[in-house]
Amino acid sequence: MKGLLVALAGGVGGAKLAWGLAQVLPPEKLVIVVNTGDDAVFHGLHVSPDLDTVMYTLAGIVNPEAGWGVADDTTAALGMLGRYGAPTWFRLGDRDLACHIRRTELLGQGWTLSQATRELCLALGVQHSIVPMSDDSVRTTILAEEGELPFQVYFVERRCEPPVREVLYVGAEKARPSPLFEAALNEAGALVFCPSNPYLSIDPILSLDRVRQRIAGLTVPRLAVSPIVGGEALKGPLAKMMLELGEKPSSTNIARHYEGLCDIFIIDDVDREEAEEILALGMPVEAMPIVMRSPEDKMELARRVCALAGY
Ligand code: FO1
């Protein structure tokens, strides 16, 4: 009997593959471990953007245009908050706000983030396990030329414009993986790095106490799907960030990032010419269409990932 397929995810690209995997694998075979380095407090509410993006996507209520937030949401509450003088650059919709209010209430009653996430997911009918990477606080912080910026300030308020010098994961070295992440690592039959931004979504997970060593020591198939296609990021600031950090945006450089942690590297057909260089890093390469536009694209990529992982 195969163990769990453990998917590491964050952001919109990660949520898309997570959705595909959830169509292909039953709930008892899949654990989606999600970045919480992006979490922030707005209007006194604990917002977990990446957890919510995966939860809304699996629940079928995500805003399809943005890839985050709830479909057909309105912003009446945000409008009123603005009238009261609160900052409104972080666009929290009315339906979305309910999630943050409920989460904040549960956390205030002593629930862990893992417990609160399970409660919210069950309420939305999500059967698959969506697990925060940690119940402890980790805050991704951008060290820009002008100084340190909290992640959402950099990402949303400043639209990823400040050039990045370094990405910090404040609190990560002391943060323990969540109990279900820990258990999933013990029972893993395969590990998948979703096509998420390595710096913003995957590295916060890898920087948790002993997680990188645990993944380096896994003997089950470990696969990564490149978030770069033809030198461009599928979404978000990854290509710009790579240039600012002194790396050419390419699948090869993403593969280098996962050296020692990944056994099979999946690239898009258009990047086939990079296969040899990636293979030289010790990672066999599989080329296939990895741009997920339709539900069929997501399921097909998930099926191929599962087949390569032996599922
Ligand atoms: N992203 C934006 O670009 N602008 C927003 O105003 C914004 C609001 C927002 C509200 C709730 C939520 O769960 C996510 C939201 N996001 C927004 C997305 C989010 O900040 C990023 O996609 C992730 O943190 C990066 O993975």
Short mmCIF file of N, CA and C in Angstrom, two decimals, residues 8 169 172 175 177 181 185 191 193 198-199 202-218 222 254-262:
data_model
loop_
_atom_site.label_atom_id
_atom_site.label_comp_id
_atom_site.label_asym_id
_atom_site.label_seq_id
_atom_site.Cartn_x
_atom_site.Cartn_y
_atom_site.Cartn_z
N LEU A 8 3.79 20.18 -1.74
CA LEU A 8 4.15 21.45 -1.10
C LEU A 8 3.69 22.58 -2.02
N TYR A 169 12.92 34.62 6.24
CA TYR A 169 11.77 33.89 6.78
C TYR A 169 11.85 34.02 8.30
N ALA A 172 11.47 31.24 11.22
CA ALA A 172 11.42 29.87 10.65
C ALA A 172 12.29 28.88 11.40
N ALA A 175 10.45 27.60 14.22
CA ALA A 175 9.08 27.13 13.96
C ALA A 175 9.10 25.64 13.63
N PRO A 177 7.38 22.16 12.07
CA PRO A 177 6.34 21.81 11.11
C PRO A 177 5.07 21.45 11.86
N PHE A 181 1.83 17.93 9.00
CA PHE A 181 2.96 17.96 8.05
C PHE A 181 4.01 16.94 8.51
N LEU A 185 5.23 13.64 6.46
CA LEU A 185 6.61 13.32 6.09
C LEU A 185 6.95 11.89 6.50
N LEU A 191 6.79 12.96 -2.82
CA LEU A 191 6.73 14.38 -2.47
C LEU A 191 6.73 15.19 -3.76
N PHE A 193 6.89 19.11 -5.36
CA PHE A 193 7.00 20.57 -5.27
C PHE A 193 6.10 21.13 -6.37
N PRO A 198 9.65 29.48 -5.73
CA PRO A 198 10.49 28.84 -4.71
C PRO A 198 10.83 29.77 -3.55
N TYR A 199 11.13 31.03 -3.87
CA TYR A 199 11.55 31.97 -2.81
C TYR A 199 10.39 32.33 -1.88
N ILE A 202 7.90 28.08 -1.40
CA ILE A 202 8.48 26.78 -1.02
C ILE A 202 9.59 26.95 0.02
N ASP A 203 10.47 27.94 -0.17
CA ASP A 203 11.56 28.12 0.80
C ASP A 203 11.08 28.37 2.23
N PRO A 204 9.95 29.09 2.44
CA PRO A 204 9.48 29.21 3.83
C PRO A 204 9.22 27.83 4.45
N ILE A 205 8.71 26.90 3.63
CA ILE A 205 8.44 25.54 4.14
C ILE A 205 9.78 24.83 4.42
N LEU A 206 10.72 24.97 3.48
CA LEU A 206 12.01 24.28 3.64
C LEU A 206 12.84 24.85 4.78
N SER A 207 12.55 26.10 5.16
CA SER A 207 13.38 26.72 6.20
C SER A 207 12.88 26.41 7.61
N LEU A 208 11.78 25.67 7.73
CA LEU A 208 11.30 25.27 9.06
C LEU A 208 12.29 24.31 9.70
N ASP A 209 12.24 24.26 11.00
CA ASP A 209 13.13 23.42 11.78
C ASP A 209 13.23 21.99 11.20
N ARG A 210 14.39 21.61 10.68
CA ARG A 210 14.72 20.26 10.20
C ARG A 210 13.96 19.79 8.96
N VAL A 211 13.13 20.61 8.36
CA VAL A 211 12.33 20.13 7.22
C VAL A 211 13.23 19.85 6.01
N ARG A 212 14.16 20.76 5.72
CA ARG A 212 15.04 20.54 4.56
C ARG A 212 15.80 19.21 4.71
N GLN A 213 16.32 18.95 5.92
CA GLN A 213 17.06 17.70 6.13
C GLN A 213 16.14 16.50 5.97
N ARG A 214 14.91 16.62 6.47
CA ARG A 214 13.95 15.50 6.35
C ARG A 214 13.67 15.20 4.87
N ILE A 215 13.47 16.24 4.09
CA ILE A 215 13.15 16.03 2.67
C ILE A 215 14.39 15.51 1.93
N ALA A 216 15.57 16.03 2.30
CA ALA A 216 16.81 15.55 1.67
C ALA A 216 17.00 14.06 1.94
N GLY A 217 16.51 13.60 3.08
CA GLY A 217 16.71 12.20 3.47
C GLY A 217 15.60 11.27 3.01
N LEU A 218 14.56 11.79 2.37
CA LEU A 218 13.46 10.92 1.94
C LEU A 218 13.95 9.97 0.84
N ARG A 222 10.72 12.10 -5.35
CA ARG A 222 10.48 13.53 -5.09
C ARG A 222 10.49 14.24 -6.45
N ILE A 254 15.86 26.91 -11.45
CA ILE A 254 14.91 26.41 -10.45
C ILE A 254 15.36 25.01 -10.01
N ALA A 255 15.77 24.20 -10.98
CA ALA A 255 16.24 22.84 -10.66
C ALA A 255 17.43 22.91 -9.71
N ARG A 256 18.35 23.85 -10.00
CA ARG A 256 19.52 24.05 -9.12
C ARG A 256 19.07 24.35 -7.68
N HIS A 257 18.01 25.13 -7.58
CA HIS A 257 17.44 25.51 -6.28
C HIS A 257 17.02 24.27 -5.48
N TYR A 258 16.55 23.25 -6.20
CA TYR A 258 16.03 22.03 -5.53
C TYR A 258 17.06 20.88 -5.54
N GLU A 259 18.32 21.20 -5.86
CA GLU A 259 19.35 20.16 -5.91
C GLU A 259 19.44 19.43 -4.57
N GLY A 260 19.46 18.12 -4.61
CA GLY A 260 19.54 17.32 -3.39
C GLY A 260 18.19 17.07 -2.74
N LEU A 261 17.15 17.71 -3.26
CA LEU A 261 15.81 17.56 -2.67
C LEU A 261 14.82 16.94 -3.65
N CYS A 262 15.25 16.78 -4.89
CA CYS A 262 14.31 16.40 -5.96
C CYS A 262 14.94 15.34 -6.85
#
